[in-house]
Structure formats: structure tokens, C-alpha cells
Amino acid sequence: MAACKPRDRPPLSKFMTEHARSDDGARIRPFPFQADIADAFTDPETSQLSVRKSSRIGYSTILQCFVAWRIAHDPARTLIYQPTIDDAEKFSRDDLDPVLQWAVVRKVATFKPRHADNQIRAKRYKGGWIQIKGANSPKEFRRVTADDVFLEECDGYPWATKEEGDPARLAFKRNLTSPRRFSAAGSTPKVKGFSRIDALFEQGSQEFRYVPCPHCGHVQTLVFGDGTGAGIRWEPKEHPTRAWYQCEQGCEIDEAEKPWMDENGEWRAHNAIAFPRHRSFHIWAAYSQHPGAAWLEIAREFMEVRKDPNLLRTWVNQVLGEAWAERGEAPEWQRLYDRREKSMRLGTPSAKAGLLIGAADVQRGGGGRIDMDIWAFGPGRRREFVERIEVFGSISDKATWKKLDEQVARDWITEDGRSLRLARVAIDSGDGDSTMEVYSWARRHPGFAMAVKGRHAITANQPIGSPSWQDVTVNGRKMKRGVRLWNIGTSMLKRELFGLLELEKPVDGEAYPDGYVYLPDGTPDEWIKQLVAEELRIIRLRNGGFRNEWHKTRDRNEALDNAVYARAVAFSLGVDRWTEAHWAKVRGENERPVEIVVPPKPTVPASRLPKPGGSKTVTKSAAPAAKTAPTRKPNPFTTRRR
């Protein structure tokens, strides 16, 4: 009768509480949110599980405990895929081998060292086996059939294994023929739109953790927030020493109340159709009770990385458990429109302006038009928009270009009364229709007008490249005073501009950050829409890879092109390397009034004056003074002074 008794299949959370051990031998007691995820592993109605998570959640611990549960209660053929073969070997030595030494596992199977059943990436026991493979090799997906397939950090897998296809889909095919197949994937998301765990989460039940407020009882999900509604708050702003959670109803929740909230929380599915066949969870660090995931630590990490897009990307992935949306995307034009500087006037450079650059874009449509934007540059890589000048007329008509000559010869009076003129003017020649007219105008203004052409390749790693001569003789010689074409790395400059436009306007008298872009009061909304008229999109390639491309979100983008060209010209003039003293000199702050000293009139002796009425007498000038011989510097190797 004992042979006919069904196998004991306790919930995984109960198994973890009774048998799981950490590296130091201490018991592992799962948090309430971990217990619900763990029990989904052993639920017979669940055939697929997806966990979109941050770090410090304990998902790897749950997976290790499930492997031990399999060996002890329900042997099966288990496949575990890591991003690379090296990661597979490290997982086997550092994470799996300690689990195989638990007492509950050793009662059923003994993994002896240097035994054929105990290899680095292959473990065999009575009734089942465990194989750990790397997703970066095509041969790891062949000639193997399993019951369980686990994908660890699947967002780190390559996009395609040569001609085999997506590694994640190939892995899930390994247990299609099993009568009790189970698949699970857990990963930190990476790039939005190209995240495997994001796609798996959307296909599943989409469960979020809802917790009650200990003060008002309002049930809600924990969010980081933006400082206006619910979310994590802290004080002081720069170096926080205290943090709390702001409830949706306005209550202040202390960190000490987090365990009670988790104990009384529950998972709620937003896609109930997939429940319970495919359960998917989203969990981030704010729910964790680890000391390193305290709300104060999360706030401190955010304050350290908020100004660096690369560090902020890691924080979003590892702390929020969310995919990173490429920062090259255009900021909202309405926010820029609302943050215009009330103290600055359109058409008048500020007192900090020291350099004026013009950038022009030629348009043949609508009868012809030249849109020229004036940008002023100052210390700290700061720049400000001055005004838009539109010259109407046919591009082929010389009168149109004469109007442009009048505009570039203007003077601009700053707020402090200084007169500024344009240092350079960049004009776009890359449309192909107006190239010859642009070259002709640039030829008449050598050293002042710069014919430019944008290089849209993402790999262009120079703001402005070396010029190429366009005017040559029949023999191929460069013509003096000829036209030179300057190539502009538009992609990197657009990324820089959009990153700087994301900077928040300072409050409470704080200093403006380096690189801040000032928009004066009166800047029209149409111009601001043109400034953010493109966005960076990720395009999937046929070979499984992807590339970034800039796409227009509206028809007109002249303001963006002109801003990029003006920045490239300013960079070529070296403004990034100018010191405060140099900027002060450019603005004329260190100039002193020049004193004109009139030398006294030399007196002529009476003996040398001509006699009245007499003949002219020529007097010999005094003998020149004898020249003194220059003193020779003593040679220390030959003189006695040595």
C-alpha cells in the first residue's frame, strides 16, 4: 500500500520555511510576497510563470529552492538556461552546489565529487537530472528534451543564435512533448520594446502587489512617484536622512510599517484571462524587506544617479524593475513651453551671452524660405535661443540671398547694453535641391559662412568633422577661397540636446545646471514643437539584431536642425574649453580704458635754426654715440667661474 500512496507535494513556501538554508546555514523564511510567487511554482494548474523584477527580490533563491523541491518530492528533467556558458558554470558552482548539500536533498540523492553523475553543468539523480546551459551557443538547444525549462535573466540573451532564431523561443521548445511541462522565466528588464520579460509579462496574468495603508486602509500598489502624488518622499533633498511613503490619500507611512503592509497585501491580476495557466508577476525593490532595499536607500541611490543617463538607466532596471525608455526620445513640448524664462526677452541676448551663432535651413516649398535661428552661448555649456529670422523669396533669386546678407550683418544689443555680431553662420546644404545656391552664398563669405551637411549615422562620433574642399581645378587642385563642406554628427548632438532639455528649472534661488538651454519668454509654441520634432526609435533587423534610428514626429523640424548646427559650430570654436576668464574677456568685462599719452614736442637748439633771409646752412648732426658691445654670457664649462 505504501507504493500506491501519492507523492507528497507541499507548497514551495512551506518547503522553504522548513528546509531552505542560506550559505551560513541560517533558515530562509520567505517574505509574504515571495511566498505567493513560490507557491505558483508548485501549483499544478500553472504551466508557465514569468517574473519581471528588480534586484534584491530573492527570485534566484526561489528557483534554487524549487530545484531542491523537485529532487525531494517530484523528480523531473530540468533545464536551466543562463545568458552565457560562463554564467552557467558559475551558477552551478556558486548557487546550485550548496543547494545539493541540504539535508532534505541528501536524503534522496547524494552528489559525490568527481563522479560521472555530478559534472559541472550536468547533475543526475534517481528519477531525473539537471542540466545548466548557456543561451549564447546554438548547440545548447539541440538533442535535449526536458520537463522543466527555466530562463534566468532572459533579457541578457543574444537576440539570435546565428541561424537558429530567438534563444528564448528555442528554449521553450525543449519541453513541448513532456506530459507535465513547466516553464518559468525571471529577469530584470532592459530596453523598452526589446525586453523579453516585458513581452512575457504582458502575455501572462499581469499581477501586481497591492498593500493596504496602515493608517487609512486604502489598498494601493507601491510606486516611486514624481514628488507630486503617491510615492517615496525624502528630506533633505540633496542628502536625504529620512524617507517615508506618501499614501494616495496623503498619509505618511514609515518604513517600520512595511512588514505589516506586506503581510496584509495580495496579488491582483490585471489580465485574468491568462490566470492560472500563465501567471506573470511584477515586483520591485520598494516591497523588499532587505536592509539594502529600504526606502531611504532607494532615495539616496536616485539622488546619486539622477543626472547621469547611463547610471539612471541601471537604476531604473535594477531598482524599479522597469524597462528603460531610450533618453533620446524627445521631451514634451508643453513642459518646455511652460518653463520659458520670464526674465528674458525674445530677440535680446542676456548679459551672460558672449558668442552669437546663426544656423540657417533652406526650404524651397511654399515659394521659398530661409529659416535662420540665432543662438547665444555662454559659460558652462549653457546656451539660449535668441530669435527666429525668416527670409522669404525664391531660392534661385539673388535678391533673396541679399536679404539674408542684411540679416547676418545686423547687431544684437544685449541686456547689459553690449553690441554683439554673429561669429559664424552655418547653412544646411544637404537637401540636394539648393546645394549650388548654398555653395554660392558661402563662397561670397569665406571664413564666416559654413556650408554643413548632417551625418545621420548613429556611429558618427564627432560633433563636427574635418571639412572637404568642394571647389577644385581641372587638375584636382584646391582653389583658394573655395567652398568647404563640414560634416556634422547630428545623432550625438541630438542626444545631447534632448538630454539637456530634460534638466529641470532650478527653484529657490539655486544655480542653473551646466548645459542648461534657456528659452526666452515669447518663444512661440510652433518653434518649440519643431525643436522636439524627432524621436529615437529602435528598429529590429532581419538578422535578429537592432539599430537606433531618428524619426520625425511632425513635418517641420527646422528648429532642431538649426540647434544642432549652431552647437556644432560653437564646438568647433572651442567654447567647451573656454574658461571663465576667457568668457569675461569675450564679454569685455576685463577691458580698461586706454590712456592716450601725447609725447612732448622736441626743442631745437637756436644754433640749428635757419637764419632769417640767409641761405640755408647744412649743419652736421652730432656724432652718434658709440655702441656698446653686448656682454657675452659666461660659459660655465670653460670659464674660471666654473
XYZ file of C-alpha atoms in Angstrom, residues 4-586:
583
model
C 0.382 3.236 -4.065
C 0.434 6.272 -1.815
C 0.504 9.569 -3.807
C 3.626 11.659 -3.617
C 3.672 14.403 -1.045
C 3.666 17.774 -2.881
C 3.809 20.509 -0.203
C 3.639 24.157 -1.320
C 7.045 25.581 -2.077
C 6.673 28.327 0.539
C 6.219 25.683 3.251
C 9.174 23.710 1.905
C 11.356 26.840 2.014
C 10.416 27.564 5.603
C 11.236 24.030 6.755
C 14.260 23.060 4.686
C 15.868 26.031 2.904
C 19.212 27.245 4.202
C 21.424 30.196 3.353
C 25.174 29.932 2.808
C 25.847 30.404 6.523
C 23.343 27.675 7.484
C 20.585 30.004 8.656
C 16.957 29.231 7.850
C 15.363 31.057 4.911
C 11.926 32.431 5.726
C 10.239 33.868 2.626
C 8.535 37.235 2.764
C 4.773 37.168 2.086
C 5.167 38.466 -1.474
C 7.825 35.788 -2.088
C 5.586 33.030 -0.707
C 2.867 33.671 -3.291
C 5.383 33.602 -6.157
C 6.955 30.419 -4.771
C 3.599 28.636 -4.476
C 2.929 29.356 -8.161
C 5.916 27.101 -8.984
C 4.188 24.096 -7.386
C 0.630 24.874 -8.469
C -0.441 22.003 -10.778
C -2.759 24.348 -12.717
C 0.093 26.699 -13.639
C 2.189 25.617 -16.621
C 4.090 28.870 -17.187
C 5.452 31.533 -14.873
C 7.038 34.933 -15.664
C 8.535 37.330 -13.128
C 9.507 40.880 -14.129
C 11.590 42.004 -11.221
C 14.251 44.256 -9.827
C 17.269 43.192 -7.807
C 17.056 42.385 -4.079
C 13.816 40.437 -4.570
C 15.047 36.892 -3.946
C 13.846 35.255 -7.172
C 17.061 33.247 -7.557
C 16.555 31.855 -4.064
C 13.037 30.739 -5.002
C 14.379 28.983 -8.101
C 17.086 27.181 -6.104
C 14.501 26.019 -3.574
C 12.282 24.703 -6.363
C 15.174 22.610 -7.723
C 15.599 21.092 -4.257
C 11.830 20.545 -4.033
C 11.950 18.697 -7.360
C 14.677 16.341 -6.169
C 12.975 15.654 -2.840
C 9.309 15.347 -3.876
C 8.840 15.144 -7.652
C 11.926 14.182 -9.739
C 11.943 15.562 -13.281
C 14.191 16.520 -16.169
C 15.218 20.134 -15.565
C 16.895 22.591 -17.967
C 18.268 25.894 -16.652
C 19.448 28.436 -19.235
C 21.887 31.188 -18.299
C 22.925 34.072 -20.639
C 26.363 32.516 -21.367
C 28.185 29.250 -20.768
C 30.451 31.005 -18.256
C 27.369 32.143 -16.338
C 26.105 28.551 -16.396
C 29.289 27.258 -14.797
C 29.260 29.978 -12.149
C 25.612 29.249 -11.345
C 26.401 25.567 -10.921
C 29.339 26.122 -8.574
C 28.094 29.110 -6.569
C 24.312 28.665 -6.457
C 23.371 25.071 -7.216
C 26.083 23.041 -5.463
C 25.282 24.447 -1.977
C 21.593 23.518 -2.506
C 22.525 19.924 -3.330
C 24.102 19.621 0.119
C 20.901 20.423 2.017
C 19.785 17.670 4.358
C 16.442 17.239 2.601
C 18.239 16.676 -0.709
C 20.884 14.305 0.672
C 18.136 12.001 1.990
C 17.153 11.290 -1.618
C 20.295 11.815 -3.698
C 23.997 12.053 -2.968
C 26.141 14.049 -5.385
C 29.649 12.751 -4.927
C 32.627 14.791 -6.101
C 34.469 13.551 -9.188
C 31.561 11.313 -10.139
C 30.049 10.888 -13.589
C 26.635 11.886 -12.235
C 27.988 15.111 -10.753
C 29.512 17.215 -13.532
C 29.786 20.987 -13.562
C 26.818 21.561 -15.869
C 25.043 18.216 -15.595
C 23.675 16.580 -12.428
C 21.944 13.201 -12.471
C 19.870 11.653 -9.668
C 17.309 8.850 -9.349
C 14.302 9.707 -11.497
C 15.623 12.905 -13.059
C 18.529 15.166 -13.968
C 19.568 18.823 -14.050
C 21.407 20.500 -16.921
C 22.668 24.096 -16.906
C 23.260 25.561 -20.354
C 24.316 28.837 -21.944
C 21.987 30.664 -24.314
C 24.860 32.028 -26.425
C 25.581 28.728 -28.189
C 23.206 27.106 -30.765
C 24.240 23.577 -29.808
C 22.801 24.109 -26.309
C 19.276 23.868 -27.779
C 19.685 20.570 -29.636
C 19.168 16.911 -28.752
C 17.607 17.512 -25.348
C 14.047 17.083 -24.054
C 13.023 18.207 -20.586
C 10.052 18.620 -18.277
C 11.076 21.949 -16.717
C 12.679 24.865 -18.594
C 13.918 27.847 -16.610
C 15.195 31.064 -18.219
C 17.474 33.073 -15.961
C 17.947 36.775 -16.912
C 16.498 36.180 -20.375
C 16.884 39.866 -21.315
C 20.619 39.226 -21.330
C 20.367 36.539 -24.023
C 21.647 37.346 -27.530
C 18.964 38.399 -29.980
C 19.625 35.472 -32.301
C 21.876 32.405 -32.245
C 23.219 32.652 -35.782
C 20.601 30.933 -37.980
C 18.649 29.243 -35.176
C 16.456 32.161 -34.083
C 15.475 33.615 -30.724
C 17.132 31.677 -27.844
C 14.138 32.118 -25.526
C 11.723 30.543 -28.007
C 14.183 27.757 -28.728
C 14.455 27.023 -25.011
C 10.687 26.843 -24.529
C 10.508 24.265 -27.355
C 12.554 21.790 -25.294
C 9.595 20.609 -23.159
C 6.724 20.646 -25.663
C 6.490 16.835 -25.667
C 6.503 16.478 -21.882
C 3.138 15.488 -20.314
C 3.852 17.671 -17.259
C 5.790 20.514 -18.756
C 6.502 23.649 -16.735
C 8.300 26.805 -17.914
C 9.469 29.802 -15.907
C 11.336 32.993 -16.749
C 12.635 35.633 -14.398
C 14.665 38.649 -15.409
C 15.385 42.298 -14.888
C 14.085 44.196 -17.945
C 16.493 46.220 -20.071
C 15.392 48.204 -23.148
C 11.747 49.074 -23.665
C 10.356 47.478 -26.799
C 13.108 44.831 -26.846
C 12.578 43.211 -23.461
C 11.665 39.510 -23.467
C 10.451 39.586 -19.892
C 8.228 42.569 -20.733
C 6.607 40.585 -23.551
C 6.156 37.513 -21.334
C 4.653 39.639 -18.560
C 2.101 41.127 -20.957
C 1.119 37.648 -22.149
C 0.508 36.412 -18.597
C -1.904 37.364 -15.844
C -0.091 40.701 -15.131
C -0.256 40.516 -11.346
C 0.769 43.466 -9.166
C 1.197 43.550 -5.398
C -1.492 45.589 -3.604
C -0.858 46.577 0.007
C -3.089 48.483 2.467
C -2.212 51.751 4.149
C -1.740 51.177 7.899
C -3.475 54.497 8.677
C -6.495 54.721 6.375
C -6.665 51.176 4.990
C -6.587 52.320 1.347
C -5.266 49.475 -0.859
C -2.702 50.501 -3.474
C 0.436 49.486 -5.347
C 3.779 50.975 -4.344
C 5.290 53.397 -6.880
C 8.388 55.558 -6.810
C 6.405 58.649 -7.796
C 7.417 62.057 -9.101
C 7.081 64.086 -5.915
C 3.529 65.291 -6.598
C 1.319 62.313 -5.707
C 1.845 58.940 -4.138
C 5.398 57.659 -3.883
C 8.611 57.692 -1.885
C 9.456 61.050 -0.298
C 12.617 62.124 1.494
C 14.312 65.026 3.199
C 16.560 66.914 2.870
C 16.531 66.934 -0.902
C 20.235 66.562 -1.771
C 21.475 64.344 1.071
C 18.414 62.563 2.482
C 18.483 61.313 6.040
C 14.803 60.389 6.338
C 12.398 58.736 3.893
C 8.757 57.703 4.016
C 5.982 56.625 1.661
C 3.217 59.034 0.713
C -0.124 57.243 0.518
C -2.592 58.040 -2.285
C -4.817 59.535 0.413
C -1.994 61.700 1.805
C -0.938 59.538 4.787
C 2.751 59.309 5.715
C 3.826 55.653 6.036
C 7.004 54.879 7.946
C 9.498 52.196 6.894
C 8.775 50.188 10.060
C 5.214 49.584 8.832
C 6.324 47.855 5.626
C 6.227 44.280 7.093
C 2.603 44.766 8.204
C 1.670 46.062 4.759
C 3.285 43.071 3.053
C 1.640 40.628 5.461
C -1.792 42.007 4.602
C -1.128 42.505 0.883
C -2.375 40.461 -2.044
C -1.619 39.858 -5.723
C -4.219 41.118 -8.173
C -4.314 40.071 -11.819
C -4.903 42.730 -14.481
C -5.277 40.072 -17.192
C -7.493 37.469 -15.561
C -7.949 35.518 -18.802
C -4.433 34.073 -18.517
C -4.883 33.050 -14.864
C -3.884 30.432 -13.690
C -2.352 28.865 -16.811
C 0.261 31.605 -17.252
C 0.923 33.665 -14.151
C 3.121 36.758 -14.500
C 4.290 38.980 -11.642
C 5.841 42.419 -11.388
C 7.766 43.252 -8.223
C 10.330 45.958 -7.416
C 12.671 46.866 -4.592
C 10.239 49.000 -2.547
C 8.402 45.831 -1.420
C 11.553 44.060 -0.231
C 12.417 43.993 3.465
C 16.158 43.634 2.882
C 18.146 46.450 4.537
C 19.635 47.383 1.165
C 16.130 47.927 -0.260
C 14.955 50.397 2.379
C 13.113 53.444 1.066
C 15.903 55.702 2.295
C 18.496 53.693 0.349
C 16.351 53.876 -2.795
C 16.091 57.658 -2.434
C 19.841 58.016 -1.933
C 20.588 55.914 -4.995
C 18.243 58.026 -7.089
C 19.852 61.285 -5.977
C 23.277 59.913 -6.903
C 22.363 58.846 -10.442
C 19.584 61.231 -11.495
C 21.863 63.490 -13.581
C 23.690 60.735 -15.468
C 21.547 58.937 -18.103
C 23.778 55.855 -18.078
C 23.605 55.462 -14.297
C 19.908 56.319 -14.266
C 19.245 53.553 -16.773
C 20.803 50.985 -14.444
C 18.772 52.362 -11.539
C 15.501 52.069 -13.481
C 16.296 48.453 -14.431
C 17.709 47.243 -11.122
C 15.575 49.200 -8.627
C 12.245 49.882 -10.338
C 12.267 46.649 -12.332
C 11.162 48.542 -15.431
C 12.476 48.650 -18.976
C 14.482 51.715 -19.912
C 12.942 54.026 -22.493
C 15.772 55.469 -24.598
C 16.540 59.004 -23.389
C 16.994 60.113 -26.978
C 13.240 60.417 -27.216
C 12.043 63.982 -27.453
C 10.855 65.699 -24.270
C 7.337 67.055 -24.109
C 6.985 70.419 -25.823
C 4.342 71.614 -23.350
C 6.763 71.312 -20.433
C 9.363 73.340 -22.336
C 6.730 75.913 -23.249
C 5.735 76.334 -19.597
C 9.311 76.692 -18.345
C 10.194 79.668 -20.566
C 12.261 82.319 -18.825
C 10.049 85.272 -17.897
C 13.089 87.487 -17.332
C 14.411 87.014 -20.872
C 13.027 88.712 -23.968
C 12.889 87.262 -27.438
C 15.449 88.963 -29.676
C 17.647 90.248 -26.826
C 20.620 88.168 -25.658
C 21.142 88.005 -21.909
C 24.033 89.539 -20.013
C 25.768 86.137 -19.903
C 25.836 85.794 -23.689
C 29.317 86.021 -25.147
C 29.062 84.370 -28.567
C 26.372 84.529 -31.254
C 25.987 81.740 -33.812
C 23.500 81.645 -36.671
C 22.139 78.484 -38.281
C 20.043 78.541 -41.443
C 17.876 75.949 -43.155
C 16.786 76.366 -46.790
C 13.210 75.481 -47.783
C 12.036 75.515 -51.403
C 8.383 74.766 -50.680
C 5.758 77.478 -50.420
C 7.574 79.877 -52.727
C 10.935 79.574 -50.968
C 12.100 80.447 -47.472
C 15.295 80.562 -45.407
C 14.773 79.940 -41.687
C 17.679 81.221 -39.603
C 17.852 80.763 -35.826
C 20.177 82.842 -33.664
C 21.722 81.080 -30.658
C 23.815 82.670 -27.901
C 26.396 80.672 -25.950
C 27.842 81.327 -22.527
C 29.881 79.692 -19.736
C 29.161 76.175 -18.530
C 27.985 74.948 -21.952
C 24.801 76.964 -21.443
C 23.010 78.298 -24.487
C 19.964 80.387 -25.159
C 17.667 80.852 -28.092
C 17.638 84.467 -29.276
C 15.198 84.651 -32.199
C 13.986 83.146 -35.487
C 14.583 85.126 -38.700
C 12.639 84.170 -41.813
C 13.732 85.344 -45.247
C 11.064 84.782 -47.892
C 11.720 84.537 -51.594
C 12.752 82.171 -54.338
C 15.925 80.284 -53.511
C 17.182 80.795 -57.074
C 16.719 84.594 -56.853
C 19.800 86.585 -55.847
C 17.591 89.140 -54.108
C 16.635 86.504 -51.518
C 20.284 85.959 -50.644
C 20.865 89.721 -50.432
C 18.127 89.865 -47.811
C 19.992 87.171 -45.909
C 23.183 89.277 -46.180
C 21.384 92.149 -44.488
C 20.230 89.931 -41.646
C 23.611 88.357 -40.894
C 25.211 91.826 -40.813
C 22.928 93.014 -38.005
C 23.936 93.944 -34.474
C 22.188 92.496 -31.415
C 22.115 94.577 -28.216
C 22.332 92.519 -25.024
C 20.528 93.230 -21.764
C 23.586 94.981 -20.369
C 23.993 97.219 -23.452
C 26.737 95.373 -25.316
C 26.639 95.010 -29.094
C 27.136 91.518 -30.486
C 27.509 90.340 -34.052
C 27.394 86.840 -35.461
C 30.678 84.970 -35.202
C 29.723 82.283 -37.721
C 26.691 81.192 -39.728
C 26.069 77.532 -40.583
C 23.803 76.834 -43.528
C 22.445 73.412 -44.447
C 23.441 72.198 -47.916
C 22.335 68.594 -47.621
C 18.884 68.754 -49.218
C 20.313 68.252 -52.722
C 17.977 70.833 -54.322
C 19.609 74.044 -53.064
C 23.195 72.865 -52.754
C 24.610 75.073 -55.533
C 22.885 78.223 -54.231
C 24.200 77.492 -50.727
C 27.716 76.988 -52.062
C 27.497 80.260 -53.998
C 26.465 82.205 -50.896
C 29.121 80.547 -48.719
C 31.734 81.346 -51.383
C 30.982 85.059 -51.018
C 31.528 84.872 -47.238
C 34.699 82.815 -46.750
C 35.582 82.144 -43.126
C 32.161 83.370 -41.971
C 29.586 81.156 -43.695
C 29.984 77.420 -43.225
C 28.209 75.013 -45.567
C 27.248 71.990 -43.437
C 25.739 68.576 -44.025
C 24.358 66.263 -41.369
C 25.622 62.721 -40.893
C 22.690 60.768 -39.509
C 24.653 57.605 -38.712
C 24.427 56.716 -35.021
C 28.090 55.714 -35.113
C 29.271 59.207 -36.066
C 31.374 60.031 -33.017
C 32.372 63.615 -33.835
C 30.213 66.716 -33.424
C 31.899 68.232 -36.457
C 34.410 66.595 -38.776
C 37.222 67.872 -40.969
C 35.976 69.892 -43.970
C 36.198 68.681 -47.547
C 37.016 71.105 -50.373
C 34.247 71.405 -52.943
C 35.943 73.874 -55.347
C 38.844 72.303 -57.254
C 40.573 72.998 -60.569
C 40.638 70.743 -63.602
C 43.891 69.300 -62.318
C 42.325 68.488 -58.971
C 43.994 71.295 -57.022
C 42.116 73.032 -54.247
C 41.068 76.550 -55.142
C 41.941 79.320 -52.754
C 38.939 80.902 -51.080
C 36.860 77.963 -52.267
C 33.882 76.356 -50.544
C 34.453 73.801 -47.798
C 31.766 71.355 -46.651
C 31.600 70.487 -42.955
C 30.082 67.158 -41.847
C 28.012 67.310 -38.642
C 27.398 64.319 -36.343
C 23.723 65.072 -35.848
C 22.829 61.956 -33.859
C 25.145 62.556 -30.918
C 24.260 66.251 -30.844
C 20.536 65.466 -30.797
C 21.073 63.067 -27.912
C 22.978 65.761 -26.047
C 20.303 68.379 -26.739
C 17.400 66.180 -25.633
C 19.283 65.158 -22.524
C 19.869 68.823 -21.628
C 16.259 69.743 -22.335
C 15.278 67.208 -19.666
C 17.084 69.260 -17.000
C 14.651 70.779 -14.557
C 14.478 74.501 -13.990
C 16.083 75.329 -10.621
C 13.974 76.659 -7.778
C 14.593 78.534 -4.538
C 17.488 80.521 -5.981
C 19.570 77.512 -6.963
C 22.116 77.838 -9.771
C 21.257 76.706 -13.268
C 22.927 73.384 -14.126
C 25.697 73.147 -16.702
C 24.386 72.781 -20.226
C 21.001 74.347 -19.456
C 19.050 75.508 -22.522
C 17.265 78.827 -21.991
C 14.074 79.594 -23.896
C 13.092 83.273 -23.557
C 9.595 84.500 -22.901
C 7.749 84.907 -26.168
C 9.165 81.806 -27.850
C 6.228 80.509 -29.934
C 4.846 77.047 -29.390
C 5.376 76.163 -33.068
C 9.124 76.705 -32.713
C 9.254 74.540 -29.570
C 7.351 71.778 -31.362
C 9.949 71.923 -34.151
C 12.722 71.647 -31.544
C 11.399 68.260 -30.340
C 10.071 67.048 -33.694
C 12.110 63.819 -33.775
C 12.442 60.754 -31.587
C 14.875 57.859 -31.380
C 13.365 54.517 -32.285
C 14.788 51.019 -32.125
C 14.427 49.129 -35.403
C 14.656 45.353 -35.424
C 16.818 43.880 -38.192
C 16.242 40.687 -40.134
C 19.283 39.015 -38.603
C 17.797 39.400 -35.121
C 19.784 42.470 -34.140
C 18.556 46.040 -33.853
C 19.674 49.585 -34.521
C 18.649 53.071 -33.442
C 17.156 55.478 -35.949
C 15.817 59.025 -35.716
C 12.270 59.503 -36.984
C 10.286 62.705 -37.435
C 7.122 63.007 -35.388
C 5.903 66.037 -37.367
C 6.632 67.598 -40.740
C 8.660 70.647 -39.698
C 11.878 70.199 -37.722
C 13.931 73.248 -38.787
C 14.423 74.405 -35.196
C 16.015 71.066 -34.249
C 18.355 71.069 -37.250
C 19.407 74.659 -36.629
C 20.031 73.992 -32.930
C 22.272 71.059 -33.817
C 24.225 73.021 -36.436
C 24.730 76.004 -34.123
C 26.032 73.698 -31.377
C 28.466 72.064 -33.812
C 29.855 75.437 -34.899
C 30.237 76.570 -31.298
C 32.043 73.330 -30.516
C 34.439 73.920 -33.428
C 35.246 77.361 -31.977
C 36.255 75.672 -28.721
C 33.609 77.067 -26.360
C 33.664 73.841 -24.338
C 37.263 74.597 -23.398
C 36.871 78.294 -22.635
C 37.485 79.283 -19.037
C 35.579 81.873 -17.044
C 38.409 84.324 -17.686
C 38.076 83.757 -21.422
C 34.330 84.330 -21.309
C 34.880 87.503 -19.271
C 37.329 88.708 -21.905
C 34.867 87.945 -24.701
